[in-house]
Amino acid sequence: MTDLAVLNCRQLVTLAGPPGPRSGLAMRDLAIIPDGALRIRDGYIAAVGTRGEIESALGAQTEVIDAGGRIVLPGFVDAHTHPVFAGNRAAEFERRVEGATYAEIAASGGGIRATVRLTREASADDLLAAANRYAHWFLRGGTTTIEAKSGYGLSLESELQILRTIRQLAAVSRVRCVPTFLGAHEVPDEYRGRVHDYIDLVIHEMLPLVVRENLAEYCDIFCEPNVFPLDEARTVLRAAKALGLGLRLHADQFSADYGSLLAAELGAATADHLESSTHAALEALQQTGVQPVLLPASVYHLGSTRYPAARRMIELGLPVVLATDFNPGSSPTASMPLVLSLAATQMKMTPAEAITAATVNAAHSLRRGHLIGSLEPAKAADFAIHDCDDYRELPYFFGRDTAHAVYLAGRCVYRGNP
Ligand code: NIG
Ligand code: FE
């Protein structure tokens, strides 16, 4: 039995509270314990309290982790990432800076399809090595769980390979991974103009094998009129749901109410992006219990100013989630602290609301609310010691990797520079 105590936390940001995702004013309550401490047994949190309470109950065998007067938070839960791909798109980024749009580049064969070509050519070892490198970037920002999508293979063989790589990543990288099948991310080169044939492949060949090998918990799709239109998206998502997968959708990224209403209709877990959603669509999400996942780093990196209406969502009572959307095209960042900063400055979420969205709300969106996302007894000891005096410094000192040390199930998985 391992027995640990974390002492000397200037702020222990527990996010303890009622079960379930937080909405409205509850998003501002971080349940902070000043000079707090944790007791950990066998990778799970055994007790949470003030330093005095925890210290007085220590046994002779208890190993002490001294947080050095820093702040301690639950590990961030990044509920939307695309971490398995080959190469990158820095050259395309330069073209965008010079005026080409994301849509123009995609239409001319670049974008997602360019990454697909490279990913199909890469060996399994190279894909895992690249993903493992990125996993380290997540840890550096204090993230301990990622939702990880396939979607850069777009053939039966390559999509399965990517999902197996995600499974291996969870084993070797020390980051928890929740896998999502995104076979309908784009129509690959060999199916151009034949979207229905590609959808048949996704439904009749890919999905059954993904489910048989238990390679994914969720199914996602990129809803856009010129990628997967709503009727086609509905067909894919219904098939996935019938096989027992949960649903997450790339919705309303560029086109108004394009995917959010479908998410509501199908009872999806999340609708992600929502840069182009109307008030009516947000109400539909609220009424059907779909959580919005906001991805401000992709808005920033695409050079847009159309951020999702986070304030309106919070006013409507939606349990907002924040994520990086880490991917080589629209959001090449794995930094949750940067996302918190963008949420504050661009979407006017308070630092506390942003932290709630990146921890406990994200955990619930992945059906992991019982295990991660807050520091409470019986939950996994996934936490980060951040080199700050106050939680508000996380979004305030922007562009900096704040994690001093990161722990997964009570084990140190990352140590930053002193
Ligand atoms: O969430 N929009 C679709 N998928 C990604 C971008 C993928 C890419 O450009 O490689 C997104 O923004
Ligand atoms: Fe995405």
PDB file of N, CA and C in Angstrom, residues 13 15 21-31 73 76-77 291 319-322 340 349-363 373:
ATOM      1  N   VAL A  13      -7.067  23.771  -4.675  1.00  0.00           N
ATOM      2  CA  VAL A  13      -8.264  24.082  -5.469  1.00  0.00           C
ATOM      3  C   VAL A  13      -8.986  22.765  -5.713  1.00  0.00           C
ATOM      4  N   LEU A  15     -12.395  21.896  -6.210  1.00  0.00           N
ATOM      5  CA  LEU A  15     -13.610  21.774  -7.037  1.00  0.00           C
ATOM      6  C   LEU A  15     -14.591  20.768  -6.452  1.00  0.00           C
ATOM      7  N   PRO A  21     -22.104  17.883 -13.547  1.00  0.00           N
ATOM      8  CA  PRO A  21     -21.426  19.061 -14.068  1.00  0.00           C
ATOM      9  C   PRO A  21     -21.975  20.349 -13.454  1.00  0.00           C
ATOM     10  N   ARG A  22     -21.171  21.395 -13.425  1.00  0.00           N
ATOM     11  CA  ARG A  22     -21.555  22.648 -12.771  1.00  0.00           C
ATOM     12  C   ARG A  22     -22.054  23.654 -13.807  1.00  0.00           C
ATOM     13  N   SER A  23     -23.070  24.403 -13.429  1.00  0.00           N
ATOM     14  CA  SER A  23     -23.597  25.425 -14.334  1.00  0.00           C
ATOM     15  C   SER A  23     -23.868  26.700 -13.554  1.00  0.00           C
ATOM     16  N   GLY A  24     -24.101  27.774 -14.296  1.00  0.00           N
ATOM     17  CA  GLY A  24     -24.457  29.056 -13.679  1.00  0.00           C
ATOM     18  C   GLY A  24     -23.430  29.498 -12.649  1.00  0.00           C
ATOM     19  N   LEU A  25     -23.920  30.038 -11.531  1.00  0.00           N
ATOM     20  CA  LEU A  25     -23.014  30.574 -10.511  1.00  0.00           C
ATOM     21  C   LEU A  25     -22.134  29.497  -9.886  1.00  0.00           C
ATOM     22  N   ALA A  26     -22.592  28.242  -9.930  1.00  0.00           N
ATOM     23  CA  ALA A  26     -21.783  27.148  -9.347  1.00  0.00           C
ATOM     24  C   ALA A  26     -20.446  27.009 -10.073  1.00  0.00           C
ATOM     25  N   MET A  27     -20.355  27.523 -11.298  1.00  0.00           N
ATOM     26  CA  MET A  27     -19.074  27.441 -12.016  1.00  0.00           C
ATOM     27  C   MET A  27     -18.009  28.329 -11.378  1.00  0.00           C
ATOM     28  N   ARG A  28     -18.431  29.257 -10.519  1.00  0.00           N
ATOM     29  CA  ARG A  28     -17.460  30.166  -9.887  1.00  0.00           C
ATOM     30  C   ARG A  28     -16.957  29.644  -8.548  1.00  0.00           C
ATOM     31  N   ASP A  29     -17.503  28.519  -8.093  1.00  0.00           N
ATOM     32  CA  ASP A  29     -17.139  28.012  -6.772  1.00  0.00           C
ATOM     33  C   ASP A  29     -16.087  26.909  -6.906  1.00  0.00           C
ATOM     34  N   LEU A  30     -14.845  27.257  -6.613  1.00  0.00           N
ATOM     35  CA  LEU A  30     -13.765  26.279  -6.779  1.00  0.00           C
ATOM     36  C   LEU A  30     -13.493  25.488  -5.498  1.00  0.00           C
ATOM     37  N   ALA A  31     -14.195  25.793  -4.441  1.00  0.00           N
ATOM     38  CA  ALA A  31     -14.015  25.091  -3.149  1.00  0.00           C
ATOM     39  C   ALA A  31     -12.534  25.025  -2.768  1.00  0.00           C
ATOM     40  N   LEU A  73      -4.061  21.892  -8.170  1.00  0.00           N
ATOM     41  CA  LEU A  73      -5.347  21.761  -8.870  1.00  0.00           C
ATOM     42  C   LEU A  73      -5.540  20.319  -9.319  1.00  0.00           C
ATOM     43  N   PHE A  76      -5.886  18.866 -15.433  1.00  0.00           N
ATOM     44  CA  PHE A  76      -6.868  19.312 -16.427  1.00  0.00           C
ATOM     45  C   PHE A  76      -7.347  18.110 -17.243  1.00  0.00           C
ATOM     46  N   VAL A  77      -8.602  18.172 -17.660  1.00  0.00           N
ATOM     47  CA  VAL A  77      -9.207  17.140 -18.497  1.00  0.00           C
ATOM     48  C   VAL A  77      -9.479  17.810 -19.843  1.00  0.00           C
ATOM     49  N   GLN A 291     -23.560  18.998 -23.545  1.00  0.00           N
ATOM     50  CA  GLN A 291     -22.569  19.958 -23.021  1.00  0.00           C
ATOM     51  C   GLN A 291     -21.815  20.640 -24.167  1.00  0.00           C
ATOM     52  N   PRO A 319     -23.542  23.687 -18.848  1.00  0.00           N
ATOM     53  CA  PRO A 319     -22.290  23.328 -18.158  1.00  0.00           C
ATOM     54  C   PRO A 319     -21.109  23.300 -19.143  1.00  0.00           C
ATOM     55  N   VAL A 320     -20.576  24.481 -19.383  1.00  0.00           N
ATOM     56  CA  VAL A 320     -19.561  24.695 -20.423  1.00  0.00           C
ATOM     57  C   VAL A 320     -18.275  23.917 -20.119  1.00  0.00           C
ATOM     58  N   VAL A 321     -17.668  23.408 -21.210  1.00  0.00           N
ATOM     59  CA  VAL A 321     -16.376  22.708 -21.152  1.00  0.00           C
ATOM     60  C   VAL A 321     -15.391  23.495 -22.017  1.00  0.00           C
ATOM     61  N   LEU A 322     -14.117  23.548 -21.596  1.00  0.00           N
ATOM     62  CA  LEU A 322     -13.065  24.136 -22.417  1.00  0.00           C
ATOM     63  C   LEU A 322     -12.060  23.055 -22.797  1.00  0.00           C
ATOM     64  N   LEU A 340      -7.195  28.715 -20.985  1.00  0.00           N
ATOM     65  CA  LEU A 340      -7.838  29.472 -19.898  1.00  0.00           C
ATOM     66  C   LEU A 340      -7.677  30.968 -20.140  1.00  0.00           C
ATOM     67  N   MET A 349     -14.929  34.665 -19.725  1.00  0.00           N
ATOM     68  CA  MET A 349     -15.161  33.713 -18.638  1.00  0.00           C
ATOM     69  C   MET A 349     -14.232  34.102 -17.489  1.00  0.00           C
ATOM     70  N   THR A 350     -14.732  34.053 -16.270  1.00  0.00           N
ATOM     71  CA  THR A 350     -13.857  34.376 -15.145  1.00  0.00           C
ATOM     72  C   THR A 350     -12.839  33.235 -14.999  1.00  0.00           C
ATOM     73  N   PRO A 351     -11.702  33.520 -14.351  1.00  0.00           N
ATOM     74  CA  PRO A 351     -10.727  32.437 -14.140  1.00  0.00           C
ATOM     75  C   PRO A 351     -11.359  31.218 -13.471  1.00  0.00           C
ATOM     76  N   ALA A 352     -12.242  31.433 -12.513  1.00  0.00           N
ATOM     77  CA  ALA A 352     -12.865  30.291 -11.825  1.00  0.00           C
ATOM     78  C   ALA A 352     -13.770  29.507 -12.778  1.00  0.00           C
ATOM     79  N   GLU A 353     -14.565  30.209 -13.574  1.00  0.00           N
ATOM     80  CA  GLU A 353     -15.430  29.505 -14.535  1.00  0.00           C
ATOM     81  C   GLU A 353     -14.594  28.681 -15.520  1.00  0.00           C
ATOM     82  N   ALA A 354     -13.488  29.282 -15.955  1.00  0.00           N
ATOM     83  CA  ALA A 354     -12.644  28.592 -16.936  1.00  0.00           C
ATOM     84  C   ALA A 354     -12.042  27.328 -16.320  1.00  0.00           C
ATOM     85  N   ILE A 355     -11.599  27.407 -15.068  1.00  0.00           N
ATOM     86  CA  ILE A 355     -11.012  26.221 -14.412  1.00  0.00           C
ATOM     87  C   ILE A 355     -12.074  25.141 -14.220  1.00  0.00           C
ATOM     88  N   THR A 356     -13.279  25.528 -13.852  1.00  0.00           N
ATOM     89  CA  THR A 356     -14.370  24.545 -13.732  1.00  0.00           C
ATOM     90  C   THR A 356     -14.619  23.859 -15.078  1.00  0.00           C
ATOM     91  N   ALA A 357     -14.603  24.656 -16.149  1.00  0.00           N
ATOM     92  CA  ALA A 357     -14.862  24.114 -17.488  1.00  0.00           C
ATOM     93  C   ALA A 357     -13.764  23.151 -17.930  1.00  0.00           C
ATOM     94  N   ALA A 358     -12.547  23.359 -17.421  1.00  0.00           N
ATOM     95  CA  ALA A 358     -11.398  22.549 -17.855  1.00  0.00           C
ATOM     96  C   ALA A 358     -11.128  21.361 -16.946  1.00  0.00           C
ATOM     97  N   THR A 359     -11.944  21.207 -15.913  1.00  0.00           N
ATOM     98  CA  THR A 359     -11.714  20.099 -14.983  1.00  0.00           C
ATOM     99  C   THR A 359     -13.004  19.287 -14.788  1.00  0.00           C
ATOM    100  N   VAL A 360     -13.808  19.719 -13.819  1.00  0.00           N
ATOM    101  CA  VAL A 360     -14.948  18.884 -13.439  1.00  0.00           C
ATOM    102  C   VAL A 360     -15.987  18.779 -14.562  1.00  0.00           C
ATOM    103  N   ASN A 361     -16.255  19.871 -15.264  1.00  0.00           N
ATOM    104  CA  ASN A 361     -17.235  19.793 -16.353  1.00  0.00           C
ATOM    105  C   ASN A 361     -16.730  18.934 -17.498  1.00  0.00           C
ATOM    106  N   ALA A 362     -15.443  19.052 -17.783  1.00  0.00           N
ATOM    107  CA  ALA A 362     -14.859  18.226 -18.849  1.00  0.00           C
ATOM    108  C   ALA A 362     -14.925  16.749 -18.468  1.00  0.00           C
ATOM    109  N   ALA A 363     -14.638  16.448 -17.210  1.00  0.00           N
ATOM    110  CA  ALA A 363     -14.681  15.053 -16.758  1.00  0.00           C
ATOM    111  C   ALA A 363     -16.081  14.471 -16.949  1.00  0.00           C
ATOM    112  N   GLY A 373     -11.361  15.087 -12.223  1.00  0.00           N
ATOM    113  CA  GLY A 373     -11.938  16.418 -12.413  1.00  0.00           C
ATOM    114  C   GLY A 373     -12.067  17.225 -11.135  1.00  0.00           C
TER     115      GLY A 373
END
